[in-house]
Short mmCIF file of C-alpha atoms and ligand atoms in Angstrom, two decimals:
data_model
loop_
_atom_site.label_atom_id
_atom_site.label_comp_id
_atom_site.label_asym_id
_atom_site.label_seq_id
_atom_site.Cartn_x
_atom_site.Cartn_y
_atom_site.Cartn_z
CA UNK A 196 -103.78 83.96 -53.73
CA UNK A 197 -102.87 83.25 -57.30
CA UNK A 198 -103.71 79.80 -58.63
CA UNK A 199 -100.81 77.43 -59.38
CA UNK A 200 -100.25 75.93 -62.80
CA UNK A 201 -97.44 73.38 -63.10
CA UNK A 202 -95.45 73.57 -66.34
CA UNK A 203 -93.29 70.52 -66.95
CA UNK A 204 -90.36 71.58 -69.12
CA UNK A 205 -88.56 74.92 -69.26
CA UNK A 206 -87.80 75.07 -72.95
CA UNK A 207 -89.28 77.77 -75.15
CA UNK A 208 -92.76 76.15 -74.94
CA UNK A 209 -92.80 76.18 -71.16
CA UNK A 210 -91.30 79.67 -71.00
CA UNK A 211 -93.82 81.18 -73.38
CA UNK A 212 -96.74 79.48 -71.61
CA UNK A 213 -95.43 80.79 -68.27
CA UNK A 214 -95.29 84.31 -69.69
CA UNK A 215 -98.90 84.13 -70.87
CA UNK A 216 -100.12 82.54 -67.64
CA UNK A 217 -98.45 85.28 -65.59
CA UNK A 218 -100.23 87.80 -67.76
CA UNK A 219 -103.55 85.99 -67.19
CA UNK A 220 -103.04 86.21 -63.43
CA UNK A 221 -101.77 82.73 -62.51
CA UNK A 222 -98.76 81.47 -60.64
CA UNK A 223 -96.84 79.32 -63.13
CA UNK A 224 -94.38 76.82 -61.64
CA UNK A 225 -91.81 75.80 -64.23
CA UNK A 226 -90.06 72.48 -63.61
CA UNK A 227 -86.86 72.02 -65.61
CA UNK A 228 -84.35 69.16 -65.44
CA UNK A 229 -81.40 71.13 -66.78
CA UNK A 230 -79.62 73.90 -64.91
CA UNK A 231 -80.89 76.54 -67.34
CA UNK A 232 -84.03 77.48 -69.24
CA UNK A 233 -84.48 77.46 -73.01
CA UNK A 234 -84.04 73.76 -73.81
CA UNK A 235 -82.65 72.93 -77.23
CA UNK A 236 -83.05 76.52 -78.44
CA UNK A 237 -80.58 77.70 -75.80
CA UNK A 238 -77.94 75.47 -77.40
CA UNK A 239 -78.59 76.76 -80.91
CA UNK A 240 -76.80 79.66 -82.57
CA UNK A 241 -78.98 81.36 -85.18
CA UNK A 242 -82.59 80.64 -86.06
CA UNK A 243 -84.10 80.58 -89.54
CA UNK A 244 -85.64 82.33 -91.39
CA UNK A 245 -84.20 85.65 -90.23
CA UNK A 246 -81.02 84.31 -88.61
CA UNK A 247 -82.04 85.74 -85.26
CA UNK A 248 -79.84 84.92 -82.30
CA UNK A 249 -81.19 81.94 -80.34
CA UNK A 250 -79.44 83.16 -77.20
CA UNK A 251 -81.11 86.57 -77.44
CA UNK A 252 -84.51 84.94 -77.81
CA UNK A 253 -84.02 82.79 -74.73
CA UNK A 254 -82.59 85.67 -72.73
CA UNK A 255 -85.48 87.92 -73.67
CA UNK A 256 -88.03 85.23 -72.85
CA UNK A 257 -86.32 84.61 -69.51
CA UNK A 258 -86.62 88.30 -68.60
CA UNK A 259 -90.36 88.08 -69.17
CA UNK A 260 -90.87 85.34 -66.60
CA UNK A 261 -88.79 86.48 -63.64
CA UNK A 262 -92.00 86.49 -61.56
CA UNK A 263 -92.70 82.82 -62.21
CA UNK A 264 -91.57 80.05 -59.85
CA UNK A 265 -88.76 78.30 -61.66
CA UNK A 266 -87.26 75.07 -60.33
CA UNK A 267 -84.10 74.10 -62.21
CA UNK A 268 -82.43 70.70 -61.97
CA UNK A 269 -85.75 69.34 -60.81
CA UNK A 270 -87.82 66.39 -62.00
CA UNK A 271 -91.38 65.31 -61.50
CA UNK A 272 -91.40 62.31 -59.20
CA UNK A 273 -95.08 61.56 -59.45
CA UNK A 274 -98.45 62.97 -60.28
CA UNK A 275 -101.43 61.99 -58.12
CA UNK A 276 -105.04 62.55 -59.03
CA UNK A 277 -106.96 64.55 -56.39
CA UNK A 278 -110.71 64.93 -56.15
CA UNK A 279 -110.28 68.20 -57.97
CA UNK A 280 -107.05 68.49 -59.89
CA UNK A 281 -103.63 66.97 -59.29
CA UNK A 282 -100.85 66.77 -56.76
CA UNK A 283 -97.44 67.03 -58.41
CA UNK A 284 -94.47 65.83 -56.34
CA UNK A 285 -91.10 67.21 -57.37
CA UNK A 286 -87.62 65.79 -56.81
CA UNK A 287 -86.70 68.87 -54.71
CA UNK A 288 -89.27 67.87 -52.09
CA UNK A 289 -91.86 70.44 -53.14
CA UNK A 290 -95.35 69.22 -53.88
CA UNK A 291 -97.89 71.37 -55.65
CA UNK A 292 -101.65 71.05 -55.79
CA UNK A 293 -103.09 72.42 -58.99
CA UNK A 294 -106.05 72.13 -61.27
CA UNK A 295 -104.03 72.35 -64.48
CA UNK A 296 -100.72 70.91 -65.67
CA UNK A 297 -98.97 71.85 -68.89
CA UNK A 298 -96.65 69.26 -70.35
CA UNK A 299 -93.93 70.91 -72.42
CA UNK A 300 -91.33 68.17 -72.23
CA UNK A 301 -90.20 68.62 -75.82
CA UNK A 302 -88.16 66.27 -77.94
CA UNK A 303 -84.87 64.49 -77.77
CA UNK A 304 -82.34 64.65 -80.55
CA UNK A 305 -81.95 61.26 -82.21
CA UNK A 306 -78.83 59.50 -80.93
CA UNK A 307 -76.69 59.48 -84.08
CA UNK A 308 -74.44 56.67 -82.83
CA UNK A 309 -77.38 54.36 -83.52
CA UNK A 310 -76.90 54.82 -87.28
CA UNK A 311 -73.64 52.94 -87.16
CA UNK A 312 -73.07 53.17 -90.91
CA UNK A 313 -72.39 56.91 -90.51
CA UNK A 314 -69.62 56.41 -87.98
CA UNK A 315 -70.61 59.08 -85.47
CA UNK A 316 -68.30 58.65 -82.50
CA UNK A 317 -66.12 56.32 -84.57
CA UNK A 318 -64.56 58.50 -87.26
CA UNK A 319 -62.78 61.74 -86.46
CA UNK A 320 -64.76 64.09 -88.66
CA UNK A 321 -68.39 63.12 -88.26
CA UNK A 322 -70.54 65.52 -86.23
CA UNK A 323 -74.24 66.30 -85.81
CA UNK A 324 -76.32 69.40 -86.49
CA UNK A 325 -76.29 70.12 -82.74
CA UNK A 326 -72.48 69.81 -82.57
CA UNK A 327 -72.20 72.30 -85.41
CA UNK A 328 -74.46 74.83 -83.66
CA UNK A 329 -72.31 74.42 -80.57
CA UNK A 330 -69.26 75.25 -82.68
CA UNK A 331 -71.06 78.25 -84.22
CA UNK A 332 -71.55 79.38 -80.62
CA UNK A 333 -67.80 79.66 -80.29
CA UNK A 334 -67.01 76.35 -78.59
CA UNK A 335 -64.00 74.51 -79.95
CA UNK A 336 -64.54 71.18 -81.72
CA UNK A 337 -61.45 69.26 -82.77
CA UNK A 338 -63.51 67.26 -85.27
CA UNK A 339 -63.97 70.32 -87.47
CA UNK A 340 -60.85 70.81 -89.62
CA UNK A 341 -59.22 74.23 -89.88
CA UNK A 342 -59.76 74.47 -93.63
CA UNK A 343 -62.08 71.77 -94.95
CA UNK A 344 -62.12 71.41 -98.74
CA UNK A 345 -65.42 69.57 -98.80
CA UNK A 346 -68.26 69.25 -96.35
CA UNK A 347 -71.26 66.93 -96.63
CA UNK A 348 -74.63 67.11 -94.92
CA UNK A 349 -76.70 63.97 -94.47
CA UNK A 350 -80.43 64.60 -94.26
CA UNK A 351 -82.91 62.36 -92.42
CA UNK A 352 -80.60 60.77 -89.84
CA UNK A 353 -82.90 58.76 -87.61
CA UNK A 354 -85.98 60.22 -89.29
CA UNK A 355 -88.12 58.58 -91.98
CA UNK A 356 -86.34 55.44 -90.94
CA UNK A 357 -88.45 52.50 -89.83
CA UNK A 358 -85.35 50.58 -88.87
CA UNK A 359 -84.39 53.32 -86.44
CA UNK A 360 -87.91 53.13 -85.04
CA UNK A 361 -88.92 56.56 -86.29
CA UNK A 362 -90.98 56.62 -89.45
CA UNK A 363 -91.76 60.33 -89.18
CA UNK A 364 -90.15 63.30 -90.88
CA UNK A 365 -88.54 65.65 -88.36
CA UNK A 366 -89.65 68.59 -90.46
CA UNK A 367 -87.03 71.16 -89.50
CA UNK A 368 -83.80 69.40 -90.48
CA UNK A 369 -83.99 70.04 -94.24
CA UNK A 370 -84.14 73.72 -93.49
CA UNK A 371 -81.47 73.37 -90.80
CA UNK A 372 -79.18 71.64 -93.30
CA UNK A 373 -79.69 74.42 -95.86
CA UNK A 374 -79.06 77.06 -93.18
CA UNK A 375 -75.95 75.32 -91.86
CA UNK A 376 -74.66 74.69 -95.41
CA UNK A 377 -74.83 78.43 -96.07
CA UNK A 378 -73.16 79.19 -92.74
CA UNK A 379 -70.36 76.72 -93.47
CA UNK A 380 -69.79 78.32 -96.85
CA UNK A 381 -69.55 81.67 -95.09
CA UNK A 382 -66.92 80.22 -92.74
CA UNK A 383 -65.07 78.35 -95.47
CA UNK A 384 -65.60 80.14 -98.80
CA UNK A 385 -63.33 77.71 -100.67
CA UNK A 386 -65.07 74.56 -99.49
CA UNK A 387 -67.43 72.54 -101.60
CA UNK A 388 -70.65 71.85 -99.79
CA UNK A 389 -72.93 68.92 -100.58
CA UNK A 390 -76.35 68.10 -99.16
CA UNK A 391 -77.39 64.47 -99.53
CA UNK A 392 -81.17 64.33 -99.36
CA UNK A 393 -84.03 61.90 -100.01
CA UNK A 394 -86.66 64.62 -100.45
CA UNK A 395 -86.24 68.27 -99.70
CA UNK A 396 -89.00 69.35 -97.38
CA UNK A 397 -88.84 73.11 -97.22
CA UNK A 398 -92.35 74.06 -96.31
CA UNK A 399 -92.06 77.15 -94.13
CA UNK A 400 -91.92 80.86 -94.58
CA UNK A 401 -88.91 81.81 -96.71
CA UNK A 402 -87.43 78.29 -96.62
CA UNK A 403 -87.48 77.97 -100.40
CA UNK A 404 -85.67 81.30 -100.65
CA UNK A 405 -82.90 79.82 -98.51
CA UNK A 406 -82.70 76.85 -100.87
CA UNK A 407 -82.38 79.06 -103.97
CA UNK A 408 -79.89 81.28 -102.16
CA UNK A 409 -77.82 78.27 -101.09
CA UNK A 410 -77.66 77.13 -104.73
CA UNK A 411 -77.16 80.45 -106.42
CA UNK A 412 -75.01 82.47 -104.03
CA UNK A 413 -73.19 79.70 -102.21
CA UNK A 414 -72.97 76.97 -104.85
CA UNK A 415 -74.25 74.32 -102.46
CA UNK A 416 -74.86 71.12 -104.38
CA UNK A 417 -77.92 69.09 -103.59
CA UNK A 418 -77.55 65.42 -104.35
CA UNK A 419 -80.62 63.27 -104.28
CA UNK A 420 -79.44 60.08 -102.67
CA UNK A 421 -79.04 58.82 -99.15
CA UNK A 422 -75.51 58.09 -97.99
CA UNK A 423 -75.42 54.36 -97.40
CA UNK A 424 -72.07 54.09 -95.69
CA UNK A 425 -69.11 56.11 -94.55
CA UNK A 426 -65.53 54.93 -94.34
CA UNK A 427 -62.20 56.51 -93.57
CA UNK A 428 -59.29 56.77 -96.01
CA UNK A 429 -55.68 56.21 -95.01
CA UNK A 430 -55.10 59.94 -94.83
CA UNK A 431 -58.02 60.38 -92.44
CA UNK A 432 -60.59 61.75 -94.87
CA UNK A 433 -64.11 60.40 -95.07
CA UNK A 434 -65.18 58.30 -98.01
CA UNK A 435 -68.94 58.29 -98.57
CA UNK A 436 -71.12 56.24 -100.86
CA UNK A 437 -74.54 57.14 -102.18
CA UNK A 438 -76.53 56.70 -105.34
CA UNK A 439 -76.87 59.77 -107.48
CA UNK A 440 -80.49 58.85 -108.10
CA UNK A 441 -81.02 61.64 -110.64
CA UNK A 442 -78.40 60.09 -112.90
CA UNK A 443 -78.99 56.54 -111.75
CA UNK A 444 -75.32 55.98 -111.00
CA UNK A 445 -73.44 55.06 -107.86
CA UNK A 446 -71.52 57.98 -106.46
CA UNK A 447 -68.52 58.36 -104.17
CA UNK A 448 -66.94 61.36 -102.59
CA UNK A 449 -64.18 62.18 -100.18
CA UNK A 450 -65.10 64.68 -97.52
CA UNK A 451 -63.28 66.49 -94.74
CA UNK A 452 -66.35 66.84 -92.57
CA UNK A 453 -69.73 65.13 -92.46
CA UNK A 454 -72.66 66.68 -90.61
CA UNK A 455 -75.53 64.39 -89.65
CA UNK A 456 -79.00 65.92 -89.48
CA UNK A 457 -80.13 64.09 -86.38
CA UNK A 458 -83.91 64.15 -86.17
CA UNK A 459 -86.39 64.74 -83.37
CA UNK A 460 -87.74 61.89 -81.34
CA UNK A 461 -90.13 62.11 -78.45
CA UNK A 462 -88.44 62.78 -75.13
CA UNK A 463 -88.48 59.45 -73.26
CA UNK A 464 -89.47 61.38 -70.14
CA UNK A 465 -92.80 62.08 -71.82
CA UNK A 466 -93.52 58.34 -71.79
CA UNK A 467 -92.81 58.35 -68.05
CA UNK A 468 -95.20 61.27 -67.55
CA UNK A 469 -97.78 59.47 -69.68
CA UNK A 470 -97.52 56.47 -67.38
CA UNK A 471 -97.84 58.60 -64.23
CA UNK A 472 -100.81 60.59 -65.43
CA UNK A 473 -102.41 57.91 -67.62
CA UNK A 474 -101.96 59.88 -70.83
CA UNK A 475 -102.31 58.32 -74.24
CA UNK A 476 -99.37 57.94 -76.58
CA UNK A 477 -99.99 58.37 -80.33
CA UNK A 478 -98.94 55.85 -82.98
CA UNK A 479 -95.84 57.95 -83.76
CA UNK A 480 -94.53 57.65 -80.20
CA UNK A 481 -95.34 61.23 -79.25
CA UNK A 482 -98.07 62.15 -76.77
CA UNK A 483 -101.53 61.94 -78.29
CA UNK A 484 -103.39 65.23 -78.62
CA UNK A 485 -107.12 65.28 -77.93
CA UNK A 486 -107.49 65.99 -81.63
CA UNK A 487 -104.73 66.35 -84.20
CA UNK A 488 -106.49 69.20 -85.96
CA UNK A 489 -108.70 71.12 -83.56
CA UNK A 490 -107.29 70.06 -80.20
CA UNK A 491 -103.50 69.83 -80.45
CA UNK A 492 -102.91 71.27 -76.97
CA UNK A 493 -105.52 69.10 -75.25
CA UNK A 494 -104.92 65.64 -73.77
CA UNK A 495 -107.18 62.74 -72.84
CA UNK A 496 -107.18 63.86 -69.16
CA UNK A 497 -109.07 66.88 -67.86
CA UNK A 498 -106.71 69.63 -66.76
CA UNK A 499 -103.64 68.28 -68.54
CA UNK A 500 -102.48 70.22 -71.57
CA UNK A 501 -99.64 70.01 -74.08
CA UNK A 502 -97.45 72.53 -75.86
CA UNK A 503 -94.62 72.08 -78.32
CA UNK A 504 -92.68 69.03 -79.45
CA UNK A 505 -94.09 66.58 -76.88
CA UNK A 506 -96.88 65.92 -79.39
CA UNK A 507 -94.75 65.89 -82.56
CA UNK A 508 -91.99 67.72 -84.36
CA UNK A 509 -92.48 71.48 -84.30
CA UNK A 510 -90.69 74.60 -85.44
CA UNK A 511 -89.95 77.31 -82.86
CA UNK A 512 -92.79 79.61 -84.04
CA UNK A 513 -95.23 76.67 -84.01
CA UNK A 514 -94.13 75.81 -80.49
CA UNK A 515 -94.60 79.39 -79.29
CA UNK A 516 -98.06 79.57 -80.89
CA UNK A 517 -99.07 76.33 -79.16
CA UNK A 518 -97.78 77.59 -75.84
CA UNK A 519 -99.99 80.68 -76.10
CA UNK A 520 -102.91 78.58 -77.20
CA UNK A 521 -102.41 76.17 -74.28
CA UNK A 522 -102.21 79.06 -71.80
CA UNK A 523 -105.55 80.32 -73.05
CA UNK A 524 -107.10 76.85 -72.89
CA UNK A 525 -105.82 76.45 -69.31
CA UNK A 526 -107.39 79.82 -68.43
CA UNK A 527 -110.73 78.72 -69.89
CA UNK A 528 -110.53 75.36 -68.16
CA UNK A 529 -109.88 76.96 -64.75
CA UNK A 530 -112.63 79.50 -65.31
CA UNK A 531 -114.91 76.56 -66.06
CA UNK A 532 -115.77 77.79 -69.53
CA UNK B 106 -52.10 34.23 -122.63
CA UNK B 107 -55.02 31.85 -122.22
CA UNK B 108 -58.34 33.53 -122.68
CA UNK B 109 -60.58 32.45 -119.81
CA UNK B 110 -63.46 34.49 -121.12
CA UNK B 111 -63.37 37.00 -118.25
CA UNK B 112 -63.07 40.75 -118.63
CA UNK B 113 -62.82 43.52 -116.09
CA UNK B 114 -65.81 45.85 -116.16
CA UNK B 115 -65.16 49.50 -115.53
CA UNK B 116 -66.96 50.87 -112.51
CA UNK B 117 -69.82 53.14 -113.43
CA UNK B 118 -69.47 54.97 -110.12
CA UNK B 119 -69.18 58.74 -110.27
CA UNK B 120 -66.44 60.25 -108.16
CA UNK B 121 -67.46 63.67 -106.89
CA UNK B 122 -64.00 64.43 -105.59
CA UNK B 123 -62.36 63.81 -108.95
CA UNK B 124 -65.10 65.36 -111.07
CA UNK B 125 -63.74 68.16 -113.22
CA UNK B 126 -66.36 70.86 -112.89
CA UNK B 127 -64.46 73.71 -114.52
CA UNK B 128 -66.85 73.71 -117.45
CA UNK B 129 -69.81 73.88 -115.12
CA UNK B 130 -68.24 76.78 -113.27
CA UNK B 131 -67.59 78.62 -116.53
CA UNK B 132 -71.19 78.06 -117.54
CA UNK B 133 -72.37 79.41 -114.18
CA UNK B 134 -70.28 82.53 -114.64
CA UNK B 135 -72.14 83.18 -117.93
CA UNK B 136 -75.52 81.85 -116.80
CA UNK B 137 -75.61 82.18 -113.01
CA UNK B 138 -79.18 80.90 -112.92
CA UNK B 139 -77.87 77.46 -113.97
CA UNK B 140 -77.04 76.88 -110.31
CA UNK B 141 -80.67 77.08 -109.30
CA UNK B 142 -81.76 74.02 -111.30
CA UNK B 143 -83.58 71.62 -108.99
CA UNK B 144 -83.75 68.72 -111.37
CA UNK B 145 -87.52 68.82 -111.76
CA UNK B 146 -87.37 67.59 -115.36
CA UNK B 147 -89.95 69.97 -116.79
CA UNK B 148 -87.50 71.08 -119.47
CA UNK B 149 -86.85 67.51 -120.57
CA UNK B 150 -90.53 66.62 -120.45
CA UNK B 151 -91.52 69.43 -122.76
CA UNK B 152 -88.55 69.14 -125.11
CA UNK B 153 -89.58 68.44 -128.69
CA UNK B 154 -86.26 66.86 -129.55
CA UNK B 155 -85.73 64.73 -126.44
CA UNK B 156 -87.95 61.79 -127.35
CA UNK B 157 -86.12 61.37 -130.65
CA UNK B 158 -82.50 62.01 -129.82
CA UNK B 159 -82.15 61.83 -126.04
CA UNK B 160 -81.66 65.55 -125.39
CA UNK B 161 -82.44 66.36 -121.78
CA UNK B 162 -81.44 69.70 -120.35
CA UNK B 163 -81.87 68.35 -116.83
CA UNK B 164 -79.28 65.66 -117.60
CA UNK B 165 -77.01 68.19 -119.30
CA UNK B 166 -76.87 70.34 -116.17
CA UNK B 167 -76.46 67.32 -113.91
CA UNK B 168 -73.76 65.89 -116.18
CA UNK B 169 -71.80 69.14 -116.01
CA UNK B 170 -72.04 69.13 -112.23
CA UNK B 171 -70.56 65.64 -112.27
CA UNK B 172 -67.83 66.59 -114.72
CA UNK B 173 -69.14 64.56 -117.66
CA UNK B 174 -68.98 65.25 -121.38
CA UNK B 175 -72.46 66.34 -122.39
CA UNK B 176 -71.70 67.32 -125.97
CA UNK B 177 -73.39 64.30 -127.58
CA UNK B 178 -76.64 65.18 -125.86
CA UNK B 179 -76.33 68.87 -126.53
CA UNK B 180 -76.16 68.19 -130.27
CA UNK B 181 -79.80 67.11 -130.13
CA UNK B 182 -81.05 70.55 -129.12
CA UNK B 183 -82.78 72.61 -131.83
CA UNK B 184 -82.78 75.78 -129.70
CA UNK B 185 -86.55 76.04 -129.97
CA UNK B 186 -86.75 77.57 -126.50
CA UNK B 187 -89.77 75.60 -125.29
CA UNK B 188 -87.92 74.56 -122.15
CA UNK B 189 -87.49 78.21 -121.16
CA UNK B 190 -91.25 78.55 -120.96
CA UNK B 191 -91.71 75.76 -118.43
CA UNK B 192 -88.75 76.05 -116.06
CA UNK B 193 -90.22 76.83 -112.62
CA UNK B 194 -86.98 78.44 -111.50
CA UNK B 195 -87.21 80.88 -114.37
CA UNK B 196 -83.86 79.79 -115.77
CA UNK B 197 -83.20 81.19 -119.21
CA UNK B 198 -82.52 77.69 -120.48
CA UNK B 199 -82.14 78.55 -124.15
CA UNK B 200 -79.55 81.17 -123.29
CA UNK B 201 -77.88 78.62 -121.03
CA UNK B 202 -77.63 76.14 -123.90
CA UNK B 203 -76.25 78.81 -126.21
CA UNK B 204 -73.65 79.79 -123.63
CA UNK B 205 -72.66 76.18 -123.24
CA UNK B 206 -72.27 75.79 -127.02
CA UNK B 207 -70.03 78.85 -127.02
CA UNK B 208 -67.87 77.37 -124.26
CA UNK B 209 -67.51 74.11 -126.20
CA UNK B 210 -66.65 75.91 -129.45
S1 LIG C 778 -87.08 67.67 -92.67
FE1 LIG C 778 -85.86 66.88 -94.35
S2 LIG C 778 -84.03 66.04 -93.34
FE2 LIG C 778 -85.59 66.26 -91.76
S3 LIG C 778 -86.57 64.26 -91.67
FE3 LIG C 778 -87.80 65.57 -93.04
S4 LIG C 778 -87.04 65.14 -95.09
FE4 LIG C 778 -85.51 64.36 -93.62
S1 LIG C 779 -84.40 74.59 -126.65
FE1 LIG C 779 -83.43 72.56 -126.93
S2 LIG C 779 -83.60 71.58 -124.92
FE2 LIG C 779 -85.05 73.30 -124.92
S3 LIG C 779 -86.99 72.41 -125.54
FE3 LIG C 779 -86.01 73.20 -127.39
S4 LIG C 779 -84.88 71.44 -128.21
FE4 LIG C 779 -85.39 70.94 -126.10
S1 LIG C 780 -87.08 72.90 -115.84
FE1 LIG C 780 -85.53 74.24 -114.89
S2 LIG C 780 -85.34 73.53 -112.77
FE2 LIG C 780 -86.42 71.94 -113.91
S3 LIG C 780 -84.79 70.52 -114.52
FE3 LIG C 780 -85.10 71.97 -116.22
S4 LIG C 780 -83.62 73.62 -115.87
FE4 LIG C 780 -83.78 72.45 -113.95
#
């Protein structure tokens, strides 16, 4: 009989790990709270840097793991330590004995209503990066005007913000803003697009090319200054205030749409798992890897492994690489090597 | 009227919505690479004239994007071309300045 490995989280990390574990001859059991696999990626439209379809990626990955045990709309109720390994009790009544558990619980998008000064949920035309992807996916959103003349993007919403309780950079949202700015310009060629940033952090493959392209081909204007407050004018437009720090002057603008780059915070469920399995939490609030350089996918407990954004903000390719790495580490652990 | 010694100060705030950027757009049609400026300041740092007369190409480009009159600053340029050698975005800055002078003429 094939050996069970419990994978907590059916996003792209959990899916990729399941694929590799199937290949290595195990019986992966994927536990997912939602009614579908793919996590955040399944809600996205196109992925940088090659603008690949997120839906296609998730669909393709799903086809690769049809032989895995997948429990949707299921939670982990508790994890008990056995003499050898763990007993994982699920909310659907199933309990699984296993020697290895992979935690792939991912991140949660920062709740943008908490940055009250930006008026998300208060003003009519303030949305988040995730809302915009949802609209790109063809779902109607009455907050997006039919022909906006000007669109603003606010970087670092709930990231690099000690007051919001998250001092870390979310890493992918600068690039997401640049990508979405280009996509908005493609939808609305006559609109003026502004990105309000504190620092532009475009570290990945081809990211800088996107930045240059956004400037040169799409005329996106990058304004170094964080929007301090948003108000609404009598005619329902948004009035934003920032400092144009490169000229040292206060700056105002009226916008028809404001997109907030909500950052990544650790999924609160990971804290619950940490409590159940006595896992350590790092100073940034994410799960603490055995070693932040050489042992990212390891935990402080034998047989418990991590993949993806449960240990920090990750890009999709980083997440997939970690999932493969974790699958291999699980294989070695079970083989006793 | 009694003079109480108070005056109204004009706001120094820039208004993006009202900024007249037609000049900037004309410049970009002649020098499309102007759009790729990232405000690094290398051009201004290396400029021989800047320390004496306030010329800063970075501020010229930014000023145009904000719809401001940059002619006073532009006058300080000697067209030496040093800035072209340092721009990391490879902008032909000297050509850009020449094009801007032509637009103003
Ligand atoms: S990636 Fe950019 S937008 Fe996101 S938190 Fe970091 S600096 Fe801010
Ligand atoms: S060309 Fe003008 S702006 Fe450039 S370095 Fe020379 S003087 Fe300065
Ligand atoms: S050196 Fe080039 S990129 Fe840097 S501020 Fe000057 S023109 Fe812009």
